[in-house]
Amino acid sequence: MAQTKAPAPTAKSGDPIRVLLVPENEAVISSQIAARIVALPAALGSRIRKGDTLVRFDCAEQAARLKMSESELASARETNASKQELKSYRSASELDVRLAASAVDKALAQVNVVKAQMGYCSISAPFSGRLVRLRARAHETVAAGQPLLELIDNSAFRFQLHVPSRWLSWLGEGAAFTIVVDETGKSYPARVRVINGRVDPASRTVELTGAVEGKHPELIAGMSGTAQFNER
């Protein structure tokens, strides 16, 4: 006897399948140094362009250390040049020359370390989006690794939903269906992108992720709705 596949559910059959809209790009921006915040130029909810400055720190200490390190590097180079000249007159040993050259390398490495730290004195937006949460304020002193703000990109979304695992008999990647978003009351075309490779044994469901097709400026992260699948 031929096996009969389970029919695709309609919007009117069974429990509704809930869908959550998640932005393709989102990030929690953290401080990479312990420092005092000088300014947070962007306001909560504002639109951010990639490369815009999100945070500026007071880096007077790092600037002073850089100046000191550059001075030590210049001194080490002068000493190295002097040792090289003395060696030509046989007034300095090979060991003296190697030690002087090593001191130059060490001082140069220290300059590069401080320059790298200076690069953390401001934070730029890694992508265009909106500032949705501020976890710190101007003039506060923060620790290295402390979360400062959250940025999301509302220009492209993916959806997340869980469907009964028995649907795998007919539902595959690339399948098209419709999402009805609660907040807008509108329907949007969507398509399955990825089916999780594991079934949840407790709920007997499998997670799907996919994409909302087209551009819909009214959609924002966190909106939810229901998935509608049509009979085949």
PDB file of C-alpha atoms in Angstrom:
ATOM      1  CA  MET A   1       0.000   0.000   0.000  1.00  0.00           C
ATOM      2  CA  ALA A   2       1.367   3.376  -0.940  1.00  0.00           C
ATOM      3  CA  GLN A   3       2.183   5.646   1.965  1.00  0.00           C
ATOM      4  CA  THR A   4       0.064   8.800   2.168  1.00  0.00           C
ATOM      5  CA  LYS A   5       1.898  12.042   2.986  1.00  0.00           C
ATOM      6  CA  ALA A   6       0.484  14.383   5.573  1.00  0.00           C
ATOM      7  CA  PRO A   7      -1.206  17.340   3.901  1.00  0.00           C
ATOM      8  CA  ALA A   8       0.222  20.782   4.329  1.00  0.00           C
ATOM      9  CA  PRO A   9      -1.726  22.684   6.995  1.00  0.00           C
ATOM     10  CA  THR A  10      -3.789  25.704   6.150  1.00  0.00           C
ATOM     11  CA  ALA A  11      -4.144  28.846   8.194  1.00  0.00           C
ATOM     12  CA  LYS A  12      -7.451  27.447   9.500  1.00  0.00           C
ATOM     13  CA  SER A  13      -6.270  23.983  10.534  1.00  0.00           C
ATOM     14  CA  GLY A  14      -4.504  23.083  13.753  1.00  0.00           C
ATOM     15  CA  ASP A  15      -2.781  25.388  16.166  1.00  0.00           C
ATOM     16  CA  PRO A  16      -1.320  28.567  14.616  1.00  0.00           C
ATOM     17  CA  ILE A  17       2.426  28.509  13.996  1.00  0.00           C
ATOM     18  CA  ARG A  18       3.985  31.540  15.623  1.00  0.00           C
ATOM     19  CA  VAL A  19       6.730  33.449  13.828  1.00  0.00           C
ATOM     20  CA  LEU A  20       9.296  35.867  15.256  1.00  0.00           C
ATOM     21  CA  LEU A  21      11.057  38.429  13.066  1.00  0.00           C
ATOM     22  CA  VAL A  22      14.793  38.707  13.782  1.00  0.00           C
ATOM     23  CA  PRO A  23      17.168  41.173  12.083  1.00  0.00           C
ATOM     24  CA  GLU A  24      19.892  39.711   9.891  1.00  0.00           C
ATOM     25  CA  ASN A  25      22.453  41.923  11.637  1.00  0.00           C
ATOM     26  CA  GLU A  26      22.411  42.796  15.318  1.00  0.00           C
ATOM     27  CA  ALA A  27      25.198  43.449  17.783  1.00  0.00           C
ATOM     28  CA  VAL A  28      25.850  44.295  21.402  1.00  0.00           C
ATOM     29  CA  ILE A  29      28.744  46.778  21.335  1.00  0.00           C
ATOM     30  CA  SER A  30      31.153  46.497  24.275  1.00  0.00           C
ATOM     31  CA  SER A  31      34.098  48.557  25.469  1.00  0.00           C
ATOM     32  CA  GLN A  32      37.531  47.111  24.769  1.00  0.00           C
ATOM     33  CA  ILE A  33      39.253  49.329  27.321  1.00  0.00           C
ATOM     34  CA  ALA A  34      38.628  50.638  30.824  1.00  0.00           C
ATOM     35  CA  ALA A  35      38.016  54.359  30.353  1.00  0.00           C
ATOM     36  CA  ARG A  36      35.655  57.279  30.881  1.00  0.00           C
ATOM     37  CA  ILE A  37      33.064  57.916  28.170  1.00  0.00           C
ATOM     38  CA  VAL A  38      33.412  61.405  26.701  1.00  0.00           C
ATOM     39  CA  ALA A  39      30.413  61.270  24.377  1.00  0.00           C
ATOM     40  CA  LEU A  40      27.691  59.066  22.936  1.00  0.00           C
ATOM     41  CA  PRO A  41      26.843  61.046  19.768  1.00  0.00           C
ATOM     42  CA  ALA A  42      23.879  58.929  18.653  1.00  0.00           C
ATOM     43  CA  ALA A  43      20.519  59.176  20.404  1.00  0.00           C
ATOM     44  CA  LEU A  44      18.410  56.175  21.316  1.00  0.00           C
ATOM     45  CA  GLY A  45      16.321  55.084  18.335  1.00  0.00           C
ATOM     46  CA  SER A  46      18.338  57.094  15.832  1.00  0.00           C
ATOM     47  CA  ARG A  47      19.393  55.740  12.452  1.00  0.00           C
ATOM     48  CA  ILE A  48      23.080  54.913  12.224  1.00  0.00           C
ATOM     49  CA  ARG A  49      25.244  54.634   9.128  1.00  0.00           C
ATOM     50  CA  LYS A  50      28.115  52.193   8.900  1.00  0.00           C
ATOM     51  CA  GLY A  51      31.256  53.920  10.176  1.00  0.00           C
ATOM     52  CA  ASP A  52      29.446  56.518  12.314  1.00  0.00           C
ATOM     53  CA  THR A  53      31.033  57.124  15.715  1.00  0.00           C
ATOM     54  CA  LEU A  54      28.968  55.521  18.469  1.00  0.00           C
ATOM     55  CA  VAL A  55      31.204  56.111  21.502  1.00  0.00           C
ATOM     56  CA  ARG A  56      34.227  58.304  22.287  1.00  0.00           C
ATOM     57  CA  PHE A  57      36.440  57.690  25.317  1.00  0.00           C
ATOM     58  CA  ASP A  58      38.835  59.879  27.290  1.00  0.00           C
ATOM     59  CA  CYS A  59      42.231  58.506  26.236  1.00  0.00           C
ATOM     60  CA  ALA A  60      44.555  61.141  27.721  1.00  0.00           C
ATOM     61  CA  GLU A  61      46.462  58.415  29.584  1.00  0.00           C
ATOM     62  CA  GLN A  62      46.943  56.331  26.449  1.00  0.00           C
ATOM     63  CA  ALA A  63      48.092  59.441  24.536  1.00  0.00           C
ATOM     64  CA  ALA A  64      50.686  60.177  27.227  1.00  0.00           C
ATOM     65  CA  ARG A  65      51.911  56.577  27.155  1.00  0.00           C
ATOM     66  CA  LEU A  66      52.198  56.723  23.375  1.00  0.00           C
ATOM     67  CA  LYS A  67      54.308  59.872  23.573  1.00  0.00           C
ATOM     68  CA  MET A  68      56.552  58.244  26.183  1.00  0.00           C
ATOM     69  CA  SER A  69      56.880  55.045  24.125  1.00  0.00           C
ATOM     70  CA  GLU A  70      57.786  56.999  20.988  1.00  0.00           C
ATOM     71  CA  SER A  71      60.439  58.868  22.971  1.00  0.00           C
ATOM     72  CA  GLU A  72      61.907  55.595  24.224  1.00  0.00           C
ATOM     73  CA  LEU A  73      61.925  54.264  20.655  1.00  0.00           C
ATOM     74  CA  ALA A  74      63.796  57.324  19.398  1.00  0.00           C
ATOM     75  CA  SER A  75      66.353  56.918  22.203  1.00  0.00           C
ATOM     76  CA  ALA A  76      66.785  53.208  21.434  1.00  0.00           C
ATOM     77  CA  ARG A  77      67.377  53.970  17.760  1.00  0.00           C
ATOM     78  CA  GLU A  78      70.009  56.572  18.595  1.00  0.00           C
ATOM     79  CA  THR A  79      71.755  54.107  20.893  1.00  0.00           C
ATOM     80  CA  ASN A  80      71.629  51.440  18.205  1.00  0.00           C
ATOM     81  CA  ALA A  81      73.111  53.810  15.630  1.00  0.00           C
ATOM     82  CA  SER A  82      75.865  54.752  18.064  1.00  0.00           C
ATOM     83  CA  LYS A  83      76.691  51.093  18.740  1.00  0.00           C
ATOM     84  CA  GLN A  84      76.817  50.406  15.020  1.00  0.00           C
ATOM     85  CA  GLU A  85      79.281  53.277  14.547  1.00  0.00           C
ATOM     86  CA  LEU A  86      81.415  52.164  17.501  1.00  0.00           C
ATOM     87  CA  LYS A  87      81.499  48.652  16.085  1.00  0.00           C
ATOM     88  CA  SER A  88      82.997  50.017  12.856  1.00  0.00           C
ATOM     89  CA  TYR A  89      85.854  51.395  14.997  1.00  0.00           C
ATOM     90  CA  ARG A  90      86.025  48.121  16.927  1.00  0.00           C
ATOM     91  CA  SER A  91      84.972  49.958  20.078  1.00  0.00           C
ATOM     92  CA  ALA A  92      81.776  47.946  20.572  1.00  0.00           C
ATOM     93  CA  SER A  93      81.277  44.190  20.581  1.00  0.00           C
ATOM     94  CA  GLU A  94      78.845  42.180  18.466  1.00  0.00           C
ATOM     95  CA  LEU A  95      76.860  41.523  21.632  1.00  0.00           C
ATOM     96  CA  ASP A  96      76.516  45.257  22.298  1.00  0.00           C
ATOM     97  CA  VAL A  97      75.161  45.764  18.789  1.00  0.00           C
ATOM     98  CA  ARG A  98      72.673  42.905  19.077  1.00  0.00           C
ATOM     99  CA  LEU A  99      71.429  44.156  22.436  1.00  0.00           C
ATOM    100  CA  ALA A 100      70.963  47.667  21.031  1.00  0.00           C
ATOM    101  CA  ALA A 101      69.029  46.300  18.052  1.00  0.00           C
ATOM    102  CA  SER A 102      66.880  44.204  20.391  1.00  0.00           C
ATOM    103  CA  ALA A 103      66.100  47.311  22.448  1.00  0.00           C
ATOM    104  CA  VAL A 104      64.857  49.008  19.278  1.00  0.00           C
ATOM    105  CA  ASP A 105      62.577  46.067  18.487  1.00  0.00           C
ATOM    106  CA  LYS A 106      61.219  46.074  22.039  1.00  0.00           C
ATOM    107  CA  ALA A 107      60.539  49.824  22.003  1.00  0.00           C
ATOM    108  CA  LEU A 108      58.867  49.577  18.587  1.00  0.00           C
ATOM    109  CA  ALA A 109      56.632  46.754  19.818  1.00  0.00           C
ATOM    110  CA  GLN A 110      55.593  48.881  22.796  1.00  0.00           C
ATOM    111  CA  VAL A 111      54.699  51.771  20.482  1.00  0.00           C
ATOM    112  CA  ASN A 112      52.551  49.429  18.374  1.00  0.00           C
ATOM    113  CA  VAL A 113      50.787  48.104  21.481  1.00  0.00           C
ATOM    114  CA  VAL A 114      49.848  51.608  22.645  1.00  0.00           C
ATOM    115  CA  LYS A 115      48.752  52.576  19.122  1.00  0.00           C
ATOM    116  CA  ALA A 116      46.479  49.537  19.056  1.00  0.00           C
ATOM    117  CA  GLN A 117      45.008  50.628  22.400  1.00  0.00           C
ATOM    118  CA  MET A 118      44.467  54.118  20.990  1.00  0.00           C
ATOM    119  CA  GLY A 119      42.360  52.490  18.287  1.00  0.00           C
ATOM    120  CA  TYR A 120      39.872  51.532  21.002  1.00  0.00           C
ATOM    121  CA  CYS A 121      39.364  55.177  22.031  1.00  0.00           C
ATOM    122  CA  SER A 122      36.324  55.405  19.775  1.00  0.00           C
ATOM    123  CA  ILE A 123      33.831  52.844  18.512  1.00  0.00           C
ATOM    124  CA  SER A 124      32.348  52.990  15.011  1.00  0.00           C
ATOM    125  CA  ALA A 125      29.172  51.314  13.797  1.00  0.00           C
ATOM    126  CA  PRO A 126      29.966  47.947  12.132  1.00  0.00           C
ATOM    127  CA  PHE A 127      26.848  48.225   9.935  1.00  0.00           C
ATOM    128  CA  SER A 128      23.987  50.601   9.218  1.00  0.00           C
ATOM    129  CA  GLY A 129      20.972  50.282  11.483  1.00  0.00           C
ATOM    130  CA  ARG A 130      19.238  51.689  14.528  1.00  0.00           C
ATOM    131  CA  LEU A 131      20.398  52.212  18.081  1.00  0.00           C
ATOM    132  CA  VAL A 132      17.855  50.282  20.161  1.00  0.00           C
ATOM    133  CA  ARG A 133      19.405  50.254  23.627  1.00  0.00           C
ATOM    134  CA  LEU A 134      21.911  52.290  25.633  1.00  0.00           C
ATOM    135  CA  ARG A 135      23.564  50.597  28.591  1.00  0.00           C
ATOM    136  CA  ALA A 136      25.908  53.439  29.551  1.00  0.00           C
ATOM    137  CA  ARG A 137      25.927  57.230  29.627  1.00  0.00           C
ATOM    138  CA  ALA A 138      28.388  59.992  28.880  1.00  0.00           C
ATOM    139  CA  HIS A 139      30.900  60.711  31.682  1.00  0.00           C
ATOM    140  CA  GLU A 140      30.557  57.209  33.154  1.00  0.00           C
ATOM    141  CA  THR A 141      33.694  55.136  33.609  1.00  0.00           C
ATOM    142  CA  VAL A 142      33.300  51.663  32.148  1.00  0.00           C
ATOM    143  CA  ALA A 143      35.300  48.457  32.404  1.00  0.00           C
ATOM    144  CA  ALA A 144      36.857  46.544  29.533  1.00  0.00           C
ATOM    145  CA  GLY A 145      34.278  44.167  28.108  1.00  0.00           C
ATOM    146  CA  GLN A 146      31.299  46.084  29.504  1.00  0.00           C
ATOM    147  CA  PRO A 147      28.295  46.216  27.106  1.00  0.00           C
ATOM    148  CA  LEU A 148      27.536  49.792  26.061  1.00  0.00           C
ATOM    149  CA  LEU A 149      24.770  49.717  23.457  1.00  0.00           C
ATOM    150  CA  GLU A 150      22.780  47.532  21.071  1.00  0.00           C
ATOM    151  CA  LEU A 151      22.509  48.072  17.332  1.00  0.00           C
ATOM    152  CA  ILE A 152      20.178  46.318  14.900  1.00  0.00           C
ATOM    153  CA  ASP A 153      19.683  46.401  11.146  1.00  0.00           C
ATOM    154  CA  ASN A 154      16.003  46.611  10.176  1.00  0.00           C
ATOM    155  CA  SER A 155      16.653  46.484   6.432  1.00  0.00           C
ATOM    156  CA  ALA A 156      16.608  42.677   6.220  1.00  0.00           C
ATOM    157  CA  PHE A 157      14.994  40.016   8.387  1.00  0.00           C
ATOM    158  CA  ARG A 158      14.975  36.335   8.939  1.00  0.00           C
ATOM    159  CA  PHE A 159      12.160  34.490  10.662  1.00  0.00           C
ATOM    160  CA  GLN A 160      12.214  31.808  13.306  1.00  0.00           C
ATOM    161  CA  LEU A 161       9.435  29.316  13.915  1.00  0.00           C
ATOM    162  CA  HIS A 162       8.897  25.773  15.143  1.00  0.00           C
ATOM    163  CA  VAL A 163       6.714  23.338  13.205  1.00  0.00           C
ATOM    164  CA  PRO A 164       5.664  19.748  13.956  1.00  0.00           C
ATOM    165  CA  SER A 165       8.408  17.340  12.968  1.00  0.00           C
ATOM    166  CA  ARG A 166       5.921  15.253  10.965  1.00  0.00           C
ATOM    167  CA  TRP A 167       5.763  18.147   8.482  1.00  0.00           C
ATOM    168  CA  LEU A 168       9.242  17.167   7.301  1.00  0.00           C
ATOM    169  CA  SER A 169       7.522  14.585   5.083  1.00  0.00           C
ATOM    170  CA  TRP A 170       6.411  17.424   2.781  1.00  0.00           C
ATOM    171  CA  LEU A 171       8.079  20.640   3.929  1.00  0.00           C
ATOM    172  CA  GLY A 172      11.543  21.375   2.555  1.00  0.00           C
ATOM    173  CA  GLU A 173      14.064  24.169   2.169  1.00  0.00           C
ATOM    174  CA  GLY A 174      12.903  26.730  -0.363  1.00  0.00           C
ATOM    175  CA  ALA A 175       9.218  26.202   0.439  1.00  0.00           C
ATOM    176  CA  ALA A 176       7.175  29.395   0.082  1.00  0.00           C
ATOM    177  CA  PHE A 177       4.427  30.497   2.454  1.00  0.00           C
ATOM    178  CA  THR A 178       2.926  33.625   3.980  1.00  0.00           C
ATOM    179  CA  ILE A 179       3.518  35.425   7.261  1.00  0.00           C
ATOM    180  CA  VAL A 180       0.745  37.511   8.788  1.00  0.00           C
ATOM    181  CA  VAL A 181       2.341  40.033  11.151  1.00  0.00           C
ATOM    182  CA  ASP A 182       0.270  40.964  14.203  1.00  0.00           C
ATOM    183  CA  GLU A 183       1.539  44.526  14.526  1.00  0.00           C
ATOM    184  CA  THR A 184       0.796  45.539  10.928  1.00  0.00           C
ATOM    185  CA  GLY A 185      -2.101  43.220  10.118  1.00  0.00           C
ATOM    186  CA  LYS A 186      -0.505  42.614   6.708  1.00  0.00           C
ATOM    187  CA  SER A 187       0.630  39.472   4.907  1.00  0.00           C
ATOM    188  CA  TYR A 188       4.193  39.063   3.640  1.00  0.00           C
ATOM    189  CA  PRO A 189       5.732  36.438   1.370  1.00  0.00           C
ATOM    190  CA  ALA A 190       8.394  34.277   2.978  1.00  0.00           C
ATOM    191  CA  ARG A 191      10.505  31.298   2.076  1.00  0.00           C
ATOM    192  CA  VAL A 192      12.160  28.573   4.152  1.00  0.00           C
ATOM    193  CA  ARG A 193      15.933  28.989   4.124  1.00  0.00           C
ATOM    194  CA  VAL A 194      17.237  26.414   6.605  1.00  0.00           C
ATOM    195  CA  ILE A 195      15.686  23.481   8.468  1.00  0.00           C
ATOM    196  CA  ASN A 196      17.405  22.608  11.720  1.00  0.00           C
ATOM    197  CA  GLY A 197      19.155  19.254  11.597  1.00  0.00           C
ATOM    198  CA  ARG A 198      17.691  18.095  14.907  1.00  0.00           C
ATOM    199  CA  VAL A 199      14.156  17.443  16.093  1.00  0.00           C
ATOM    200  CA  ASP A 200      13.308  18.477  19.649  1.00  0.00           C
ATOM    201  CA  PRO A 201      12.363  15.118  21.210  1.00  0.00           C
ATOM    202  CA  ALA A 202      10.266  16.731  23.948  1.00  0.00           C
ATOM    203  CA  SER A 203       7.986  18.861  21.763  1.00  0.00           C
ATOM    204  CA  ARG A 204       8.415  16.853  18.542  1.00  0.00           C
ATOM    205  CA  THR A 205       9.055  20.077  16.654  1.00  0.00           C
ATOM    206  CA  VAL A 206      11.818  21.308  14.377  1.00  0.00           C
ATOM    207  CA  GLU A 207      13.063  24.880  14.050  1.00  0.00           C
ATOM    208  CA  LEU A 208      12.973  26.646  10.698  1.00  0.00           C
ATOM    209  CA  THR A 209      14.700  29.836   9.646  1.00  0.00           C
ATOM    210  CA  GLY A 210      14.147  31.716   6.449  1.00  0.00           C
ATOM    211  CA  ALA A 211      13.717  35.078   4.802  1.00  0.00           C
ATOM    212  CA  VAL A 212      10.950  37.589   4.317  1.00  0.00           C
ATOM    213  CA  GLU A 213      10.955  38.381   0.605  1.00  0.00           C
ATOM    214  CA  GLY A 214      11.099  41.961  -0.601  1.00  0.00           C
ATOM    215  CA  LYS A 215      11.604  45.236   1.263  1.00  0.00           C
ATOM    216  CA  HIS A 216       9.016  46.277   3.857  1.00  0.00           C
ATOM    217  CA  PRO A 217      10.021  49.462   5.757  1.00  0.00           C
ATOM    218  CA  GLU A 218       7.191  49.060   8.272  1.00  0.00           C
ATOM    219  CA  LEU A 219       8.678  45.863   9.696  1.00  0.00           C
ATOM    220  CA  ILE A 220      10.953  46.135  12.719  1.00  0.00           C
ATOM    221  CA  ALA A 221      12.749  43.603  14.824  1.00  0.00           C
ATOM    222  CA  GLY A 222      10.731  41.776  17.442  1.00  0.00           C
ATOM    223  CA  MET A 223       7.443  41.807  15.558  1.00  0.00           C
ATOM    224  CA  SER A 224       5.650  38.481  15.479  1.00  0.00           C
ATOM    225  CA  GLY A 225       2.801  36.782  13.712  1.00  0.00           C
ATOM    226  CA  THR A 226       1.602  33.504  12.277  1.00  0.00           C
ATOM    227  CA  ALA A 227       2.731  31.362   9.380  1.00  0.00           C
ATOM    228  CA  GLN A 228       0.175  30.322   6.796  1.00  0.00           C
ATOM    229  CA  PHE A 229       0.843  27.246   4.669  1.00  0.00           C
ATOM    230  CA  ASN A 230      -1.471  26.327   1.809  1.00  0.00           C
ATOM    231  CA  GLU A 231      -2.725  22.911   0.748  1.00  0.00           C
ATOM    232  CA  ARG A 232      -0.764  21.347  -2.076  1.00  0.00           C
TER     233      ARG A 232
END
